[in-house]
Coordinates of N, CA, C and O in Angstrom, one line a residue:
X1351 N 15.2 39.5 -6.8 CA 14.3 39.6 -5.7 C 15.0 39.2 -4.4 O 15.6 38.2 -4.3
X1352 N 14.9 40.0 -3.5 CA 15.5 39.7 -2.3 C 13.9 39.3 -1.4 O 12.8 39.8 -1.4
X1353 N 14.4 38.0 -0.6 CA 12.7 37.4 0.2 C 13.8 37.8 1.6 O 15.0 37.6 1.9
X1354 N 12.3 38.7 2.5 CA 13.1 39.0 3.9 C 12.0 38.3 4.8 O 10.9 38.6 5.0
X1355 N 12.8 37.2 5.3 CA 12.0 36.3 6.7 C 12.1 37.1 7.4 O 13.0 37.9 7.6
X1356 N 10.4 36.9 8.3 CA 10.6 37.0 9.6 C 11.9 37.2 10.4 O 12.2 38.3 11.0
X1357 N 12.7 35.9 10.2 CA 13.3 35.6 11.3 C 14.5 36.8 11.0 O 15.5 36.6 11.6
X1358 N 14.2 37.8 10.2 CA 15.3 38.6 10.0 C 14.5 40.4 9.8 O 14.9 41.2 8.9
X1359 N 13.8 40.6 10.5 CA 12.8 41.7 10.7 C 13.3 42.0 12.3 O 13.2 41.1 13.1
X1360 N 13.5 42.7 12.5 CA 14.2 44.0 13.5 C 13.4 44.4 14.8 O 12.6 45.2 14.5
X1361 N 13.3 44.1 15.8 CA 12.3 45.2 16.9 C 13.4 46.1 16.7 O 14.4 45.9 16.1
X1362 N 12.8 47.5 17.7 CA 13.2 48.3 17.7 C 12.4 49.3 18.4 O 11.3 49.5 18.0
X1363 N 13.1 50.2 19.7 CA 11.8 51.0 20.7 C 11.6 52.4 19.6 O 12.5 53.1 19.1
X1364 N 9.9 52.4 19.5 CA 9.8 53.7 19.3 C 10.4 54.9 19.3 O 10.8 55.4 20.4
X1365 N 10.5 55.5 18.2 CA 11.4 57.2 18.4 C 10.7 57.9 20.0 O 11.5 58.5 20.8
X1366 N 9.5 57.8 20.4 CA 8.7 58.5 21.2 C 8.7 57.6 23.0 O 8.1 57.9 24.0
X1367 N 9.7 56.6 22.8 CA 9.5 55.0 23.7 C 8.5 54.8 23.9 O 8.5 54.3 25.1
X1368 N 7.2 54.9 23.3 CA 6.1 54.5 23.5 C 5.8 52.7 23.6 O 5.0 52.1 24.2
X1369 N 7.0 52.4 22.6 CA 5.9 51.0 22.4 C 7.5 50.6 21.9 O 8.5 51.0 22.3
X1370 N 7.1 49.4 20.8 CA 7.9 48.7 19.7 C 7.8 48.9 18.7 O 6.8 49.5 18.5
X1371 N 8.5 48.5 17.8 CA 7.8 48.3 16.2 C 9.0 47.3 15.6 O 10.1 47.1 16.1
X1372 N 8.4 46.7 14.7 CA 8.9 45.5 14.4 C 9.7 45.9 12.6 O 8.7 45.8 11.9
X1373 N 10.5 46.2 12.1 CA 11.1 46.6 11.2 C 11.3 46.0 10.3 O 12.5 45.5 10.3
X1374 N 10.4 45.7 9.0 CA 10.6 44.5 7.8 C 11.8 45.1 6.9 O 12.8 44.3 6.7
X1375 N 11.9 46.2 6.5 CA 13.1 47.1 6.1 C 12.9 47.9 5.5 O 11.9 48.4 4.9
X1376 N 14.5 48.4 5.9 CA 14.8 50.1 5.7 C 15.6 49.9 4.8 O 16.2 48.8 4.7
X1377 N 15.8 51.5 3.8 CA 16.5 51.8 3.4 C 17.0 53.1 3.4 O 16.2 53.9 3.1
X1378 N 18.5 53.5 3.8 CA 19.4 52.4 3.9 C 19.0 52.0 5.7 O 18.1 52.6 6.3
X1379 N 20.1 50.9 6.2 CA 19.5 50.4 7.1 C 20.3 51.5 8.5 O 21.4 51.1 8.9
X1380 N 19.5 53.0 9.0 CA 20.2 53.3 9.4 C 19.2 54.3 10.2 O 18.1 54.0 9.7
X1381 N 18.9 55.5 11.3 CA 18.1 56.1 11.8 C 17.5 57.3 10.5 O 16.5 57.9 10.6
X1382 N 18.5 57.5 9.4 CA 17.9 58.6 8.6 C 17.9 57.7 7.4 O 18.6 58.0 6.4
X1383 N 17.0 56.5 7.2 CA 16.3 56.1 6.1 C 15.8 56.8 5.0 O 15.3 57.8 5.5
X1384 N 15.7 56.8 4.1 CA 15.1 57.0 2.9 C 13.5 56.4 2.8 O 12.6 56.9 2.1
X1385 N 13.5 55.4 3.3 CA 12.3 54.8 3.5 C 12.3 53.3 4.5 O 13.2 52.7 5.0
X1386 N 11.2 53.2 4.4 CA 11.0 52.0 6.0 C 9.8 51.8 5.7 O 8.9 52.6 5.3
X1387 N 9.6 50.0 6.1 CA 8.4 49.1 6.1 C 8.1 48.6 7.7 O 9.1 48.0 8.1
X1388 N 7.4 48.6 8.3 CA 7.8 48.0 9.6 C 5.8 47.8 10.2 O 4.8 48.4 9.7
X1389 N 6.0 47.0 11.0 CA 4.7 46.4 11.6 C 5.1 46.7 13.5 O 6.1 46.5 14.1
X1390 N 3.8 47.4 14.0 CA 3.7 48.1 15.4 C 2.6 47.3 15.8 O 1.6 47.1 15.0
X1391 N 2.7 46.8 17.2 CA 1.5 46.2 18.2 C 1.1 47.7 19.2 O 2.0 48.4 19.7
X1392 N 0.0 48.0 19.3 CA 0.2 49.6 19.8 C -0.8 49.0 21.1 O -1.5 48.2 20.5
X1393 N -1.0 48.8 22.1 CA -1.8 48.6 23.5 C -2.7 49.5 24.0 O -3.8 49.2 24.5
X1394 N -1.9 51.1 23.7 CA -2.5 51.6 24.3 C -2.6 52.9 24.0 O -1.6 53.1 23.3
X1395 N -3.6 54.1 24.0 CA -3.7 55.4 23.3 C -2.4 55.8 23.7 O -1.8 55.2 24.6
X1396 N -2.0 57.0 22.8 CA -0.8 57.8 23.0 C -0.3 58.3 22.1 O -0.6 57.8 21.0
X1397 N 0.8 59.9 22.3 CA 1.1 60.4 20.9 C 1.9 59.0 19.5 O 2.3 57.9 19.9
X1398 N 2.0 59.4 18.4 CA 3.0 58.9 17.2 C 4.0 59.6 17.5 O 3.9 60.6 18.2
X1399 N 5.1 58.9 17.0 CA 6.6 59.6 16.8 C 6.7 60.4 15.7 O 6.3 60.0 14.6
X1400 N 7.4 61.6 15.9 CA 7.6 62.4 14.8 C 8.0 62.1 13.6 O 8.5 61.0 13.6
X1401 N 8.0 62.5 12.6 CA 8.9 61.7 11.5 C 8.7 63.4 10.7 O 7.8 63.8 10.0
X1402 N 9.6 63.8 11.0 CA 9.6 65.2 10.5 C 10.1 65.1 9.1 O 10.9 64.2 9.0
X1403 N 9.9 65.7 7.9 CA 10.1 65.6 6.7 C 9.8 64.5 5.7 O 10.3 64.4 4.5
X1404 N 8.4 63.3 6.5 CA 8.5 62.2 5.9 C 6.8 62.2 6.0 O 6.0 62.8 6.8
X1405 N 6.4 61.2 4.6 CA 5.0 60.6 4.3 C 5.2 59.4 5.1 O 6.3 58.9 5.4
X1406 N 3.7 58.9 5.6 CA 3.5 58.3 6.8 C 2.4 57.5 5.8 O 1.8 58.3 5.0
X1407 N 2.0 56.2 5.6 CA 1.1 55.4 4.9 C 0.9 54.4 6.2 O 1.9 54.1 6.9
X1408 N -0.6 54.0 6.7 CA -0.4 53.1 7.6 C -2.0 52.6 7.4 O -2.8 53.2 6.8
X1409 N -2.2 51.5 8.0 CA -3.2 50.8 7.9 C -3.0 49.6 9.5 O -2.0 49.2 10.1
X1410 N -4.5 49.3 9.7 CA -4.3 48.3 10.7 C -4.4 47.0 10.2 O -5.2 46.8 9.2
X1411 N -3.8 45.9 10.7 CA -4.0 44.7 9.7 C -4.6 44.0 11.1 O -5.1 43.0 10.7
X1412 N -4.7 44.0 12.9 CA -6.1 43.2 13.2 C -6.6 44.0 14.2 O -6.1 45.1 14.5
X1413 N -7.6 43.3 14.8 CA -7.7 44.6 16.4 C -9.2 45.0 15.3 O -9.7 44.7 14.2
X1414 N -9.6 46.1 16.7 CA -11.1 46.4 16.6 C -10.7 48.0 15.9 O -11.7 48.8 16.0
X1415 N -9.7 48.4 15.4 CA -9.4 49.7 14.9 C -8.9 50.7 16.0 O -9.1 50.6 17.2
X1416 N -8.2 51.8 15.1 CA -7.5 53.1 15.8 C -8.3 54.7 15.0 O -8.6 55.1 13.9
X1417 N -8.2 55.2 16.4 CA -8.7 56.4 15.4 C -7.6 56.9 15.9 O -7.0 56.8 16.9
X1418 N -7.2 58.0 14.1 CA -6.1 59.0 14.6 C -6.7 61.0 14.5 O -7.1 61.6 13.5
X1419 N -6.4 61.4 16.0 CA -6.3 62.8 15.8 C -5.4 63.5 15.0 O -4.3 63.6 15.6
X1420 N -5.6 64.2 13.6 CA -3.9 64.4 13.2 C -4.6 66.5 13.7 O -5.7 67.1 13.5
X1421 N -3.6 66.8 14.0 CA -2.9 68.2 14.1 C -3.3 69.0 12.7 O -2.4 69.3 11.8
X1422 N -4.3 69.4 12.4 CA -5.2 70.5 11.6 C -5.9 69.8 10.5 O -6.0 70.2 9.3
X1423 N -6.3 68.7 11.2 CA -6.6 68.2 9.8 C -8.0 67.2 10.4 O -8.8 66.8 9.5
X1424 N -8.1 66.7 12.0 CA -9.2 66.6 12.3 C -8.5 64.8 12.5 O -7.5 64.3 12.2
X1425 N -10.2 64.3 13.3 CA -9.8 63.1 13.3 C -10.6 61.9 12.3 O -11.8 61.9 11.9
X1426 N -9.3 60.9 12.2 CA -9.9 59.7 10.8 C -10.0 58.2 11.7 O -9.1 57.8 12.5
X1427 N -10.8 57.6 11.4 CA -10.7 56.0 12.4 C -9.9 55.3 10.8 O -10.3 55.6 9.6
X1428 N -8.9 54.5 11.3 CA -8.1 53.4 10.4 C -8.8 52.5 10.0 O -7.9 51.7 10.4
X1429 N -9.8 51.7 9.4 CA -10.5 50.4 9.2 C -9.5 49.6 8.9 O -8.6 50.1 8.3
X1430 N -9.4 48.2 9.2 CA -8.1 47.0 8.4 C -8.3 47.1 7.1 O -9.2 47.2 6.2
X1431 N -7.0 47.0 7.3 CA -6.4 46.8 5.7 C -7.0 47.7 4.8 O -7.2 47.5 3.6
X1432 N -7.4 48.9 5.4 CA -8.0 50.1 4.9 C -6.6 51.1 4.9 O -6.5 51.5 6.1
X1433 N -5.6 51.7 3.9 CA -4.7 52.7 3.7 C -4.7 54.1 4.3 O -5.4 54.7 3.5
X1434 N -4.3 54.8 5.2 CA -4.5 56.3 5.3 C -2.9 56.6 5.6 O -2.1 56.1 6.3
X1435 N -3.1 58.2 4.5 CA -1.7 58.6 4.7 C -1.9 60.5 5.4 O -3.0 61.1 5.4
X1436 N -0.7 60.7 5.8 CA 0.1 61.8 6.6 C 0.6 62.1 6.8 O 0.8 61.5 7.9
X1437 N 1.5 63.3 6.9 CA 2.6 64.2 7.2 C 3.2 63.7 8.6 O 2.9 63.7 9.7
X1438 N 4.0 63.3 8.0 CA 5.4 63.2 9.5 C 5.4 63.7 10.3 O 5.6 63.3 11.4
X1439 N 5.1 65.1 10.0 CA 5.6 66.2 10.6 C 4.5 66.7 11.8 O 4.8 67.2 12.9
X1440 N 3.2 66.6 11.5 CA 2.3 66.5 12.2 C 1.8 65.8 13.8 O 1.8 64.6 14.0
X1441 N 1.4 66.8 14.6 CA 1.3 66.0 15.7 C 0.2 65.2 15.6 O -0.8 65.7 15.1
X1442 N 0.2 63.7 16.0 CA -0.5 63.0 15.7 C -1.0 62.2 17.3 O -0.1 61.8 18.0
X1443 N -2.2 61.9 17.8 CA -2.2 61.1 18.4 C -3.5 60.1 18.0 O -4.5 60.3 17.4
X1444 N -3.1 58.9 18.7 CA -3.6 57.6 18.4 C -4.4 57.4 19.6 O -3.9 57.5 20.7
X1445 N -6.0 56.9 19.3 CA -6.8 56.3 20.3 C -7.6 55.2 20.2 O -8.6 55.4 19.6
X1446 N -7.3 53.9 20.7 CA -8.2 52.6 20.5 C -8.9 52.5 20.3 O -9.4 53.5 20.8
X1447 N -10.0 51.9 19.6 CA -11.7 51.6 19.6 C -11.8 50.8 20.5 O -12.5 51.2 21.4
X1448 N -11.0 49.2 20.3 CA -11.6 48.5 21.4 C -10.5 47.5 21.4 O -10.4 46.6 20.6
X1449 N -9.5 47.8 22.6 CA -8.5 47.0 22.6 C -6.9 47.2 22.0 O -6.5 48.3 21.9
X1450 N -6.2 46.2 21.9 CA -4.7 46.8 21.0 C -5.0 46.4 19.3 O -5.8 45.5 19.1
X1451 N -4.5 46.8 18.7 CA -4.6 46.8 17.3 C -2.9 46.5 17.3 O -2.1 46.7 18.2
X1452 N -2.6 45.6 15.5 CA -1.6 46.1 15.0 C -1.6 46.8 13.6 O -2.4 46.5 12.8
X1453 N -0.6 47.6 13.4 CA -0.6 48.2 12.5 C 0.4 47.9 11.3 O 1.3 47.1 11.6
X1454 N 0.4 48.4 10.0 CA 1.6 48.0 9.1 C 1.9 49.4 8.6 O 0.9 50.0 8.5
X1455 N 3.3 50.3 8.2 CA 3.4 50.9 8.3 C 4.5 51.1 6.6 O 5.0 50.0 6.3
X1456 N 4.6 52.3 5.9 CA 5.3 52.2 4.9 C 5.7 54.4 5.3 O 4.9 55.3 5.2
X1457 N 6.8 54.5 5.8 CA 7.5 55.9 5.9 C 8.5 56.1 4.5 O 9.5 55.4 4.2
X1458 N 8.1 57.3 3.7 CA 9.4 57.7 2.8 C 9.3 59.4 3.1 O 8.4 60.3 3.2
X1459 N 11.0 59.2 3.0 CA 11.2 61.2 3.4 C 11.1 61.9 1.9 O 11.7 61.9 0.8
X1460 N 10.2 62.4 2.3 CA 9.8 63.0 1.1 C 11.0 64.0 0.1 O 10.7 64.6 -0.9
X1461 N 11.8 64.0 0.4 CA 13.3 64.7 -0.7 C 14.1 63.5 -1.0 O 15.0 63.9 -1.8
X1462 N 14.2 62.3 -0.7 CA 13.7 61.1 -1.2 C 12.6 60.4 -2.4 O 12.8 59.7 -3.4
X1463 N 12.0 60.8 -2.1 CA 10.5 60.0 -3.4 C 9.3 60.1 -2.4 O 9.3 60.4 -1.3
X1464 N 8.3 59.8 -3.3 CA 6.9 59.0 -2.6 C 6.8 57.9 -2.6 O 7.6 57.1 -3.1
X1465 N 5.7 57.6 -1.8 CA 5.5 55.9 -1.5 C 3.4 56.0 -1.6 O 2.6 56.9 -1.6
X1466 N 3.4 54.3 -1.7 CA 1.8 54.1 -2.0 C 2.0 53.3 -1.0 O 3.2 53.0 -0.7
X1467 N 0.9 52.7 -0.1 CA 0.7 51.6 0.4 C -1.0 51.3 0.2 O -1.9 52.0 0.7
X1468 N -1.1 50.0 -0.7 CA -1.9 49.5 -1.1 C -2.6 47.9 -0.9 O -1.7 47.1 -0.9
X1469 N -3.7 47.4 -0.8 CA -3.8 46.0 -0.7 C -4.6 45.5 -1.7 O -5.5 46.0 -2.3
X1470 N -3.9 43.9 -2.2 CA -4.3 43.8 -3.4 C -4.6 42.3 -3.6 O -3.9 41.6 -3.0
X1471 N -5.7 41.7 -4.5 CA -6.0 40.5 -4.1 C -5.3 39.6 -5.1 O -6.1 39.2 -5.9
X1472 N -4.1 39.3 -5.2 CA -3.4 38.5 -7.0 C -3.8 37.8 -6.9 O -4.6 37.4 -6.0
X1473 N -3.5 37.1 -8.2 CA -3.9 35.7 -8.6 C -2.9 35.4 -9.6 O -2.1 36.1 -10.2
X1474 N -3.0 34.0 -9.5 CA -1.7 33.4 -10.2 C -1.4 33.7 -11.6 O -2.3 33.6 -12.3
X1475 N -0.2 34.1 -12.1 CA -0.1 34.9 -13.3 C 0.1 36.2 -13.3 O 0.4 36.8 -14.3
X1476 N 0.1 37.1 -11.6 CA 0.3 38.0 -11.9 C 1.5 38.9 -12.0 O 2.5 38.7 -11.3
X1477 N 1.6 39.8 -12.7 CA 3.5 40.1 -12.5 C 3.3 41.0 -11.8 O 2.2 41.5 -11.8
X1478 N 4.5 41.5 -11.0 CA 4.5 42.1 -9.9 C 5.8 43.3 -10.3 O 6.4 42.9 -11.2
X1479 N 6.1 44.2 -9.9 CA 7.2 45.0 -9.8 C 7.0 46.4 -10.9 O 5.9 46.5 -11.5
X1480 N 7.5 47.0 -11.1 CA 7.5 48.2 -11.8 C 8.8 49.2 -12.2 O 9.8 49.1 -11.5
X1481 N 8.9 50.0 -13.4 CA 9.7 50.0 -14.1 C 10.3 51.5 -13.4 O 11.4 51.9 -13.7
X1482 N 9.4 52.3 -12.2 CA 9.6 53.2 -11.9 C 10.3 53.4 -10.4 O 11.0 54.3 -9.9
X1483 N 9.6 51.8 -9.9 CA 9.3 52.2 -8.9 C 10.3 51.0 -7.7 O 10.7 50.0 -8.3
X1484 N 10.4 51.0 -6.4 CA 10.9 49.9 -5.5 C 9.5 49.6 -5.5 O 8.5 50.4 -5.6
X1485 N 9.6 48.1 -5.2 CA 9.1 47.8 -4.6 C 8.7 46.6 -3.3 O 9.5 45.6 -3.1
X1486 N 7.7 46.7 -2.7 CA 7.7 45.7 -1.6 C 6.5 45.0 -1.3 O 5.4 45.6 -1.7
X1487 N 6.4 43.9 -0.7 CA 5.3 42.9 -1.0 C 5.1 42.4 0.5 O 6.1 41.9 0.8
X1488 N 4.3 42.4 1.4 CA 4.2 41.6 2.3 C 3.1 40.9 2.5 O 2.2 41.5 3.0
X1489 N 2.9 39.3 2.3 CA 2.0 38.5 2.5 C 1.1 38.4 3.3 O 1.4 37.8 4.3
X1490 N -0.3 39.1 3.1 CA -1.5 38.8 4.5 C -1.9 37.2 4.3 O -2.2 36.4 5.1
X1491 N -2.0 37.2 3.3 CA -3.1 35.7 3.3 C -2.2 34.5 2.1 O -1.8 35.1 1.1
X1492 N -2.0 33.5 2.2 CA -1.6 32.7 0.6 C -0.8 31.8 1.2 O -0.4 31.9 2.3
X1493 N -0.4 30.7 0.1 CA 0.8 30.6 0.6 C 1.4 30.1 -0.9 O 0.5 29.4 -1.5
X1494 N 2.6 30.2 -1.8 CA 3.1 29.4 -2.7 C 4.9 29.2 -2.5 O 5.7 29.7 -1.7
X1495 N 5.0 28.3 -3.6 CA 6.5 28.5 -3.4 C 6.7 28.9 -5.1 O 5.8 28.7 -5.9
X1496 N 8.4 29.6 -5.3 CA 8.6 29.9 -6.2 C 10.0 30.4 -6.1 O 10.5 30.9 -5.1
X1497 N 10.5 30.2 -7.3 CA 11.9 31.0 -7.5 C 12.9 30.2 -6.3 O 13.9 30.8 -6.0
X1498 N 12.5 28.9 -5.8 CA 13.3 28.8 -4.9 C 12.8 28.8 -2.9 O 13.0 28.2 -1.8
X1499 N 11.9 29.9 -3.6 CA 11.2 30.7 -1.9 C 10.0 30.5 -1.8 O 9.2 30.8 -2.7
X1500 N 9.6 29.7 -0.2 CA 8.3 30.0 0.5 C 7.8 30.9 0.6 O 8.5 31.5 1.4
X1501 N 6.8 31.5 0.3 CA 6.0 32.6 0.4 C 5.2 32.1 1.3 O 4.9 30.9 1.2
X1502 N 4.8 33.0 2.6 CA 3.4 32.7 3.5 C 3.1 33.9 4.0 O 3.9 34.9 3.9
X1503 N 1.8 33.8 4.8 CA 2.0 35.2 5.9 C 3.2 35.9 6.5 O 4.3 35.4 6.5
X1504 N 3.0 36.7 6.9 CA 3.9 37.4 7.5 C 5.8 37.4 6.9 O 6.8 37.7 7.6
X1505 N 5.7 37.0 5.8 CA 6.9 36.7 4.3 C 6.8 38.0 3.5 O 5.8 38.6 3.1
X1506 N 8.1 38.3 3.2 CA 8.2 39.4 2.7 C 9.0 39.6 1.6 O 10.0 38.9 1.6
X1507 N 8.9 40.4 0.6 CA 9.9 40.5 -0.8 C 9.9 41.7 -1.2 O 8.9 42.4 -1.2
X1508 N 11.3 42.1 -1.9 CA 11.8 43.3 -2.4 C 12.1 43.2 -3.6 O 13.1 42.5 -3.8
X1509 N 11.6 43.8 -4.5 CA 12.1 44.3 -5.8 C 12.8 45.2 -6.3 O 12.4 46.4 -6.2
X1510 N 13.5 45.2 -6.8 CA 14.6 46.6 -7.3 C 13.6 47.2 -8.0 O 12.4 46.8 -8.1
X1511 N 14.1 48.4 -8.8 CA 13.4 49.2 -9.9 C 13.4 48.3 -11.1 O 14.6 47.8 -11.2
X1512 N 12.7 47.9 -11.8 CA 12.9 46.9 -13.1 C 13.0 46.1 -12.9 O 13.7 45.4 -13.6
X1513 N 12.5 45.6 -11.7 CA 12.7 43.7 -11.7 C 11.4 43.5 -11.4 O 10.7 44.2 -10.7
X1514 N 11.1 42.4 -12.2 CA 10.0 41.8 -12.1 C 9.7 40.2 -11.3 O 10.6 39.4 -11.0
X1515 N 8.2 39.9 -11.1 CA 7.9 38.1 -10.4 C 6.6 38.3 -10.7 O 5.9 39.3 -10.4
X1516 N 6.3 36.9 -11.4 CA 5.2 36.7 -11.8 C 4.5 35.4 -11.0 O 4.7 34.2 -11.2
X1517 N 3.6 35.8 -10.1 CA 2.9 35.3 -8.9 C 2.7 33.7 -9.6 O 2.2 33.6 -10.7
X1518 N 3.2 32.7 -9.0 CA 2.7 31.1 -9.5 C 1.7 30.8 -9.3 O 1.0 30.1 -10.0
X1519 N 1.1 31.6 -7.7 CA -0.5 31.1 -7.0 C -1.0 32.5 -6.4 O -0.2 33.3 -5.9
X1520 N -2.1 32.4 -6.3 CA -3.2 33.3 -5.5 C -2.3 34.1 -4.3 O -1.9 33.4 -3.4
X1521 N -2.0 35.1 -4.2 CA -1.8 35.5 -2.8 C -2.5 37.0 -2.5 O -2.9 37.9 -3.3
X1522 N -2.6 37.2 -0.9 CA -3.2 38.5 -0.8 C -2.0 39.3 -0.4 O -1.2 39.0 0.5
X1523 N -1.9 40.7 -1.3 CA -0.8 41.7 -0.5 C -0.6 42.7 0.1 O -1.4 43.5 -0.3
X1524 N 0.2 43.2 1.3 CA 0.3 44.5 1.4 C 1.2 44.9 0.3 O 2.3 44.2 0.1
X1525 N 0.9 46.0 -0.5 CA 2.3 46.3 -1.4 C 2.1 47.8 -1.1 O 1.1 48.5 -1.0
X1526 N 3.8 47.9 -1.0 CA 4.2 49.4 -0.8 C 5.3 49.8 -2.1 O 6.4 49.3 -2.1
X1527 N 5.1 50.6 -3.1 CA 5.9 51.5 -3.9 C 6.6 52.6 -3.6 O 6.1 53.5 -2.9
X1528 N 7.5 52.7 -3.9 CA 8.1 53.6 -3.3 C 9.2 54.3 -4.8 O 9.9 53.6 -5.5
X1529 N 9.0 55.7 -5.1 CA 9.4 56.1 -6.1 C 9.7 57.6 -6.1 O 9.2 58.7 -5.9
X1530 N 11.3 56.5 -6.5 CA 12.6 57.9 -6.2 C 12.6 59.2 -6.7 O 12.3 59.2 -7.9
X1531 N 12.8 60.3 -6.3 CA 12.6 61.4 -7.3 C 13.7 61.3 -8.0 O 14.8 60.9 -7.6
X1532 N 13.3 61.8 -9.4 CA 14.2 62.0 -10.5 C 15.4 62.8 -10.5 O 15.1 63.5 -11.5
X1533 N 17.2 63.2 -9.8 CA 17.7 63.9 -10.2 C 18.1 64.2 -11.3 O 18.7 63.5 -12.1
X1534 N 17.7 66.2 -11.6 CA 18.5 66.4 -12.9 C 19.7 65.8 -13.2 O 20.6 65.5 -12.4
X1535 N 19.9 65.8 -14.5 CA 21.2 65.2 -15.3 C 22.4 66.1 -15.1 O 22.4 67.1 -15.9
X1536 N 23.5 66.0 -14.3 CA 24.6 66.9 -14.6 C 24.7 67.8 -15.5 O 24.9 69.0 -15.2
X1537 N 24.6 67.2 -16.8 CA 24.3 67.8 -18.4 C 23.8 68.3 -18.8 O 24.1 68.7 -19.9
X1538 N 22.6 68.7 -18.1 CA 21.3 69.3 -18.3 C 21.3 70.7 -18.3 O 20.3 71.4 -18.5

């Protein structure tokens, strides 16, 4: 299990310079990712940055909500900690309800794998990780220690494919899955 503090999460200006976004992690760590977790303070209406070739999972975690216009597909309001997903590729623009929101965000390029971004309420005893799949954990609500590591808000952990952690105490998650596509076998 890799735990990624805060104090080692990334700003970084928007592809569009709109704003910031704050970068929990990529893989690999570089502008053509395979995938990316990252958390945006957004202020103010304006287009999203492209993300051509990539699923887009995003949710707001505070703020009075965002509604997004997406490009043929009509417009959806974000509720917290409510999940909606979308094409990269799509023009998208973003408009306040009431105020700035932040958002949490899970991008995988789709000739890469898929991704879920989901919220989930554990409890102690639960195992976490999957045999398919990466995965990632980021703490809204809890706090325990374990394995060594504080877990709290805004605390984050990574799982390989096949590694598992079995929650010691109660916490609430964002979890994002992310799962590789399968290359045929040379042999095949």
């Amino acid at each position: 299990m890799r735990v990624i503090r805060p104090s080692e999460y990334k700003d970084m200006p928007w592809k569009n310079g709109g704003g910031v976004t704050t970068e929990i992690y990529s893989s690999p760590s570089s502008a053509a990712f395979d995938w990316r977790v990252s958390i945006a303070t957004v202020n103010a209406d304006g287009p999203f940055s492209a993300f051509s070739g990539y699923e887009r999972h995003i949710m707001t975690l505070s703020g009075d909500g965002m509604a997004l216009d997406i490009e043929g597909r009509g417009k959806f309001t974000l509720e917290p900690l409510q999940p909606f997903s979308f094409s990269g590729d799509a023009k998208v623009h973003g408009s306040l309800l009431q105020g700035a929101v932040m958002d949490f965000n899970l991008m995988v390029r789709r000739d890469f794998g898929s991704g879920t971004l989901r919220v989930r309420d554990c409890k102690a005893g639960d195992r976490l990780g999957s045999e398919k799949s990466l995965f990632l954990g980021y703490v809204l609500q809890g706090e325990c220690e374990a394995e060594g590591h504080e877990f709290e808000p805004n605390s984050s952990f990574c799982l390989e494919t096949g590694e598992f952690f079995t929650l010691p105490a109660p916490l609430k998650l964002a979890i994002c899955e992310i799962t590789p596509r399968l290359l045929p076998s040379p042999n095949a």
